[in-house]
PDB file of C-alpha atoms in Angstrom:
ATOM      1  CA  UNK A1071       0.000   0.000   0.000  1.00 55.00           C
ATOM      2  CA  UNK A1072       2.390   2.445   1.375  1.00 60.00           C
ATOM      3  CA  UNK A1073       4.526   2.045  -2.524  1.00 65.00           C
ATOM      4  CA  UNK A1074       1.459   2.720  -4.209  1.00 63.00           C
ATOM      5  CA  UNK A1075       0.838   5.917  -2.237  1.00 59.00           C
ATOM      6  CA  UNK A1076       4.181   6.976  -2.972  1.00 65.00           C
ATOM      7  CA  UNK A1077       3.648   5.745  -6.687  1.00 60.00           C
ATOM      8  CA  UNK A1078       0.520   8.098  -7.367  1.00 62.00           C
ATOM      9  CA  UNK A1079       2.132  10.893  -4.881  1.00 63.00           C
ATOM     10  CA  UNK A1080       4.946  10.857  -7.299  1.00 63.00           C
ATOM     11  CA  UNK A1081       2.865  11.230 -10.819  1.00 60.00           C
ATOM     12  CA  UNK A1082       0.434  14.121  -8.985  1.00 58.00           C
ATOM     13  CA  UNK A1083       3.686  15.853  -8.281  1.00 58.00           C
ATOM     14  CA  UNK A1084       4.948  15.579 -11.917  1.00 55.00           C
ATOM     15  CA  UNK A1085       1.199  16.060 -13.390  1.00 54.00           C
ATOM     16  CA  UNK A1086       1.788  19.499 -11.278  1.00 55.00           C
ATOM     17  CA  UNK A1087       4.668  20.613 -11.847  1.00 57.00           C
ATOM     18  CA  UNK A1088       6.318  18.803 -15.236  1.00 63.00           C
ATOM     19  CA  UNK A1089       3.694  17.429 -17.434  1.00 60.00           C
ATOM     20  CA  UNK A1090      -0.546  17.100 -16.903  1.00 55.00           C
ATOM     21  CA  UNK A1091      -0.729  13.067 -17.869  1.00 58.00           C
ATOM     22  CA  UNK A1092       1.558  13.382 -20.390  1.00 62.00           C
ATOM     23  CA  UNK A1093      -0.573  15.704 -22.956  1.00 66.00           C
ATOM     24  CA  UNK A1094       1.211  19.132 -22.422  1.00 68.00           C
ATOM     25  CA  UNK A1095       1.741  21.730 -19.824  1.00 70.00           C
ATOM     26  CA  UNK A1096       2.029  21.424 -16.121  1.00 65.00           C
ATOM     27  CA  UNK A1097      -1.614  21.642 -14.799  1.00 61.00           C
ATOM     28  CA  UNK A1098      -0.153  24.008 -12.237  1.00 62.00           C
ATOM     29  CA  UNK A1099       0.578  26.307 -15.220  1.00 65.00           C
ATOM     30  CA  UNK A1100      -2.713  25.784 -16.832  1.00 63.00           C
ATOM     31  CA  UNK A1101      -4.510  26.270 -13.725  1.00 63.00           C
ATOM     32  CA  UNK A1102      -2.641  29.568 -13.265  1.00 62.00           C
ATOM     33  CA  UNK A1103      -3.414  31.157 -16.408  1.00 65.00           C
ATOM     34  CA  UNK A1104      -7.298  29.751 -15.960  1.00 64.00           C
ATOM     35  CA  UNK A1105      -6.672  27.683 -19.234  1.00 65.00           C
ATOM     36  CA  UNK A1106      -8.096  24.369 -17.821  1.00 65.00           C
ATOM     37  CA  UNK A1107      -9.349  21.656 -20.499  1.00 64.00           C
ATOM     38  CA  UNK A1108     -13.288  21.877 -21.015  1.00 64.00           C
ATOM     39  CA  UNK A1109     -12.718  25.519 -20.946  1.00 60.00           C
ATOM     40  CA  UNK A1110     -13.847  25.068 -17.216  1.00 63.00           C
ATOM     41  CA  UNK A1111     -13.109  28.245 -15.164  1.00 75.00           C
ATOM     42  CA  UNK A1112     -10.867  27.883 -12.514  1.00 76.00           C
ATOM     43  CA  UNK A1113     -12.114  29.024  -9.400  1.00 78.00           C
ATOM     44  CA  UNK A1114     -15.165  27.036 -10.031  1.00 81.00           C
ATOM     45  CA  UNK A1115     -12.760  23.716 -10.394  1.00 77.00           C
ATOM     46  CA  UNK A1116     -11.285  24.726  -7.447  1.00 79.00           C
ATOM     47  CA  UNK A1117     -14.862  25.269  -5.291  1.00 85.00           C
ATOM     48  CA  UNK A1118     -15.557  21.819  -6.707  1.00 83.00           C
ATOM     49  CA  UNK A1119     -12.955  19.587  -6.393  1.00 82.00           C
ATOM     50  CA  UNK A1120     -12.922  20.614  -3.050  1.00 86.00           C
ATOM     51  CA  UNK A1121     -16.570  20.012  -2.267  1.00 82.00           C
ATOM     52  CA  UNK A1122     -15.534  16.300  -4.227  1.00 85.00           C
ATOM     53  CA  UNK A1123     -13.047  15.827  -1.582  1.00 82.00           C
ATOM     54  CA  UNK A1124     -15.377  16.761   1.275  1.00 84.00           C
ATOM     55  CA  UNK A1125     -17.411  14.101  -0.297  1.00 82.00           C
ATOM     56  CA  UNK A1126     -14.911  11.356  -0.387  1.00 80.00           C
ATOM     57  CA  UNK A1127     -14.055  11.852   3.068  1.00 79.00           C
ATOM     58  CA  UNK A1128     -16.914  11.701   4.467  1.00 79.00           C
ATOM     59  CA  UNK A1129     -18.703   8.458   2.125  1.00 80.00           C
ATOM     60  CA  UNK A1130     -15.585   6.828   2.584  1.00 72.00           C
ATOM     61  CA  UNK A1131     -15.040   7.570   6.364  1.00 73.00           C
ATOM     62  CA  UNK A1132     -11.290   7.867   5.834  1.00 69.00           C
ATOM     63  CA  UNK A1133     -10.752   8.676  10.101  1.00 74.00           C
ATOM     64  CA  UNK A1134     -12.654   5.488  11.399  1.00 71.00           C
ATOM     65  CA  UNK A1135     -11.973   3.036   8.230  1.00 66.00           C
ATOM     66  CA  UNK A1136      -9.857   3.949   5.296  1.00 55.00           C
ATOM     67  CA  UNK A1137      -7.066   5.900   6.078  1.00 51.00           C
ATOM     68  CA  UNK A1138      -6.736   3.294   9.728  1.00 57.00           C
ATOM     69  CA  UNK A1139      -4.545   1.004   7.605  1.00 57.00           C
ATOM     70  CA  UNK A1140      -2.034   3.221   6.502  1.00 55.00           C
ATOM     71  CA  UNK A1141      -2.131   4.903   9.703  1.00 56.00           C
ATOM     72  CA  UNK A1142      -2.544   8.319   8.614  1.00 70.00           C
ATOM     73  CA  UNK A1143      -6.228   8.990   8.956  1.00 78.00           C
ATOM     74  CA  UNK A1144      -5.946  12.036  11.414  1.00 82.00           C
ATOM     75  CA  UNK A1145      -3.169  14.016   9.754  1.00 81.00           C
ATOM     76  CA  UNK A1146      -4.704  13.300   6.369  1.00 80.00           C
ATOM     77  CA  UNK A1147      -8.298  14.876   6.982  1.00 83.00           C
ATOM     78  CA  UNK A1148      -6.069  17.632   9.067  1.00 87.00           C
ATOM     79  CA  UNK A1149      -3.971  18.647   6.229  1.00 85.00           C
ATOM     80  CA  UNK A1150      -7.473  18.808   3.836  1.00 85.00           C
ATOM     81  CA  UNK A1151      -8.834  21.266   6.468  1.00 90.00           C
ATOM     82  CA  UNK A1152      -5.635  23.174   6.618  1.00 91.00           C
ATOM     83  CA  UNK A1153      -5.382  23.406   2.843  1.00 88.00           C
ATOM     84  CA  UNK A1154      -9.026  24.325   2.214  1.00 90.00           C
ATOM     85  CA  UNK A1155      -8.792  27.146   4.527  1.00 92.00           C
ATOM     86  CA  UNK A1156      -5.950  28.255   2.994  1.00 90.00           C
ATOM     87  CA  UNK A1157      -7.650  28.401  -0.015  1.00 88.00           C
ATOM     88  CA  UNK A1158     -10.577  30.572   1.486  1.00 92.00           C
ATOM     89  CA  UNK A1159      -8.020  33.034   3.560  1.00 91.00           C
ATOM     90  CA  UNK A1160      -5.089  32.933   1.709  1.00 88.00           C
ATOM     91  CA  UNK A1161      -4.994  36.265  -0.158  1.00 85.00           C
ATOM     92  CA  UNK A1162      -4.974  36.471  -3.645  1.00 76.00           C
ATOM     93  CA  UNK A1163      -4.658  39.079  -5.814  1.00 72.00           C
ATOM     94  CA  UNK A1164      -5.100  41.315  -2.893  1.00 82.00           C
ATOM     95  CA  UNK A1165      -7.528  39.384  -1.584  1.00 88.00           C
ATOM     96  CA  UNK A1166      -9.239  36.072  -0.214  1.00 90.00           C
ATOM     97  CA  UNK A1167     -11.748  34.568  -1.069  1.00 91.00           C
ATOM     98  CA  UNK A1168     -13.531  35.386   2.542  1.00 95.00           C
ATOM     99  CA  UNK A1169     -12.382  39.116   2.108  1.00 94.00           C
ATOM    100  CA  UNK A1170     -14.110  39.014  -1.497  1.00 92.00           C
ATOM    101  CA  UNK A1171     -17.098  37.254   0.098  1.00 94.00           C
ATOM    102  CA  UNK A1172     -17.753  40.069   2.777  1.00 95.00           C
ATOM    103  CA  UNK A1173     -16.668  43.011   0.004  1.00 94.00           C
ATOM    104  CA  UNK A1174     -19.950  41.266  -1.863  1.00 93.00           C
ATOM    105  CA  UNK A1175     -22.119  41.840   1.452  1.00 96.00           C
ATOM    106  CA  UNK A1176     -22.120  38.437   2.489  1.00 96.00           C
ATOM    107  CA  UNK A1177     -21.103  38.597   6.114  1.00 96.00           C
ATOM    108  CA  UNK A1178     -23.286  36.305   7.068  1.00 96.00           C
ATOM    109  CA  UNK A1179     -22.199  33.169   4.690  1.00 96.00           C
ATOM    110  CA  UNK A1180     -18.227  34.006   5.674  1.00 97.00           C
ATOM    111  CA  UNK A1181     -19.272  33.795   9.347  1.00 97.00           C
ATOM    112  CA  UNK A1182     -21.134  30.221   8.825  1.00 97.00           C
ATOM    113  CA  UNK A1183     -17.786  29.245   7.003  1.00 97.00           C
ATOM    114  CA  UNK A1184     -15.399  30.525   9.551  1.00 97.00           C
ATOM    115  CA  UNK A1185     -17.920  29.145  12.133  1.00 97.00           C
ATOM    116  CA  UNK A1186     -17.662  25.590  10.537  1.00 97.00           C
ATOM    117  CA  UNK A1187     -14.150  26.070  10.048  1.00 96.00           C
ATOM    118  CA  UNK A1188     -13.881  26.252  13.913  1.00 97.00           C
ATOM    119  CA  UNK A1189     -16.084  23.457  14.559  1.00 97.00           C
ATOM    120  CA  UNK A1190     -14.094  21.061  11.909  1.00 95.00           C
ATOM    121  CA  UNK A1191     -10.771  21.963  13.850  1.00 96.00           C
ATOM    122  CA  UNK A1192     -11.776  21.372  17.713  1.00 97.00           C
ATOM    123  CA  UNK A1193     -13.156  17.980  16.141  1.00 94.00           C
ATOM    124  CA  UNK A1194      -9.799  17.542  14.802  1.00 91.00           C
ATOM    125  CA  UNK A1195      -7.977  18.277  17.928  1.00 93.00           C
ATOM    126  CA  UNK A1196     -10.301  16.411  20.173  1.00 93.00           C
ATOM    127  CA  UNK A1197     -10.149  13.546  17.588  1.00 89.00           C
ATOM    128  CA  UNK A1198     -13.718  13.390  17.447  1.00 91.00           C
ATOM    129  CA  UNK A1199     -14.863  11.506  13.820  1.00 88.00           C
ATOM    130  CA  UNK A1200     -18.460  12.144  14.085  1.00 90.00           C
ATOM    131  CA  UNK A1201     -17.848  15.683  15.317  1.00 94.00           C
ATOM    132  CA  UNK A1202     -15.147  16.060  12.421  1.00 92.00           C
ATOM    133  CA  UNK A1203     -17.417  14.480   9.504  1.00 90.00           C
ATOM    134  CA  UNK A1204     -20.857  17.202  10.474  1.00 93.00           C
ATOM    135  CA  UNK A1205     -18.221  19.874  10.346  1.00 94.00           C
ATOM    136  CA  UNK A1206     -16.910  18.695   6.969  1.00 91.00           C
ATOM    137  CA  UNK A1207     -20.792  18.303   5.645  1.00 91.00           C
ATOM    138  CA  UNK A1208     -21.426  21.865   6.931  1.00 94.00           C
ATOM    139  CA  UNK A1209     -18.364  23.391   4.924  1.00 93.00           C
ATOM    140  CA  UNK A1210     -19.064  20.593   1.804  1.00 92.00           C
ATOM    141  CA  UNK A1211     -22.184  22.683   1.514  1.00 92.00           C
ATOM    142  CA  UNK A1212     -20.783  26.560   1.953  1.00 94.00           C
ATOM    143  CA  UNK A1213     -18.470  25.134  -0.858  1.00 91.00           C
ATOM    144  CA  UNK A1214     -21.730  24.100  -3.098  1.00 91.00           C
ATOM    145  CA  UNK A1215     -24.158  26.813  -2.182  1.00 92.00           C
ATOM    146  CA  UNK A1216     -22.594  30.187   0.006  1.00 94.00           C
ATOM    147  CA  UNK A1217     -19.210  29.792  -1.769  1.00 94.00           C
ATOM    148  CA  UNK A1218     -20.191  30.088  -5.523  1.00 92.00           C
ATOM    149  CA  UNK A1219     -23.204  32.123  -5.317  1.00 93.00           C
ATOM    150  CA  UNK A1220     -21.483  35.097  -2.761  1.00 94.00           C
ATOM    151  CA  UNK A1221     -18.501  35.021  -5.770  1.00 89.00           C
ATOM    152  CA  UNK A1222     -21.050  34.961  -8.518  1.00 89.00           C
ATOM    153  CA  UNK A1223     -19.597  31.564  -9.588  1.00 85.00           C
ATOM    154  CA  UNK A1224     -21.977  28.944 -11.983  1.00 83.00           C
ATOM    155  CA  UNK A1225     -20.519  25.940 -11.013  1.00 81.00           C
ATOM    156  CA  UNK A1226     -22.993  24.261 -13.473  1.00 73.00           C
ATOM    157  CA  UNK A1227     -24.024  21.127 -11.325  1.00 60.00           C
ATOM    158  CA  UNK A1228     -27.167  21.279  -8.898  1.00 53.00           C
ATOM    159  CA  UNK A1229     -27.157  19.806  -5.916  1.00 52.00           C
ATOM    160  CA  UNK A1230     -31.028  17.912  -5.280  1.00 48.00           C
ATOM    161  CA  UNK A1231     -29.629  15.758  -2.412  1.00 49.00           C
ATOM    162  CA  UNK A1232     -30.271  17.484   0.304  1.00 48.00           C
ATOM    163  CA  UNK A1233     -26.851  18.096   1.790  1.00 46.00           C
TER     164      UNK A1233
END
């Protein structure tokens, strides 16, 4: 298991940075100048692939099943949380995305977010799952719904689940 992680870790890292699967530039690069195939744009990939993620981690209960065998459950869903609120607070052309979200008038939505930002990290340090994966479904949805629509972002998929 552990040199198939390090297999796929390896081909992300050169998909990044070298080559995306072998069929041109880096997708770092293509990301970066919002030239992603499908003509998709990029900060809706970006709200969506994380929302994805959310989703995997949660259906496939990586902290009580699926990461347990490697052993790395814990700092796995940590570093997802860390990274996706990086992504939210991490200024970017002047700005982050929270700062753009309040400039919009949408207090409210950044303070749910930051709120179940808050609640996903005391799960994490108390290394409560259950506590961890309703945080994670609160902020799955702020990255479907309060997300996209305080950015003015068509992410062009509709959610009829209920989450």
């Amino acid at each position: 298991l552990r040199g198939e992680l390090e297999h796929r870790s390896q081909r992300l890292g050169f998909g990044w940075i070298t080559n995306d699967n072998g069929t041109g530039p880096a997708y770092g690069q293509l990301l970066y100048k919002n030239q992603l195939p499908r003509s998709r744009d990029v900060m809706a990939q970006l709200l969506i692939s994380v929302q994805e993620y959310f989703d995997y981690l949660k259906k496939r209960s990586v902290i009580s099943q699926a990461g347990t065998s490697a052993d790395v459950s814990w700092q796995l869903v940590g570093s997802a949380l860390a990274s996706s609120k990086q992504l939210l607070t991490q200024p970017y052309a002047g700005s982050s995305i929270l700062d753009r979200m309040k400039a919009q008038g949408y207090e409210l939505s950044v303070n749910a977010v930051n709120s179940n930002i808050a609640m996903a990290e005391q799960a994490l340090a108390d290394r409560d799952a259950d506590g961890f994966y309703a945080a994670l479904g609160m902020l799955d949805g702020n990255f479907k719904r309060e997300i996209p629509v305080a950015l003015g972002i068509e992410l062009g998929i509709h959610f009829t689940d209920g989450d």
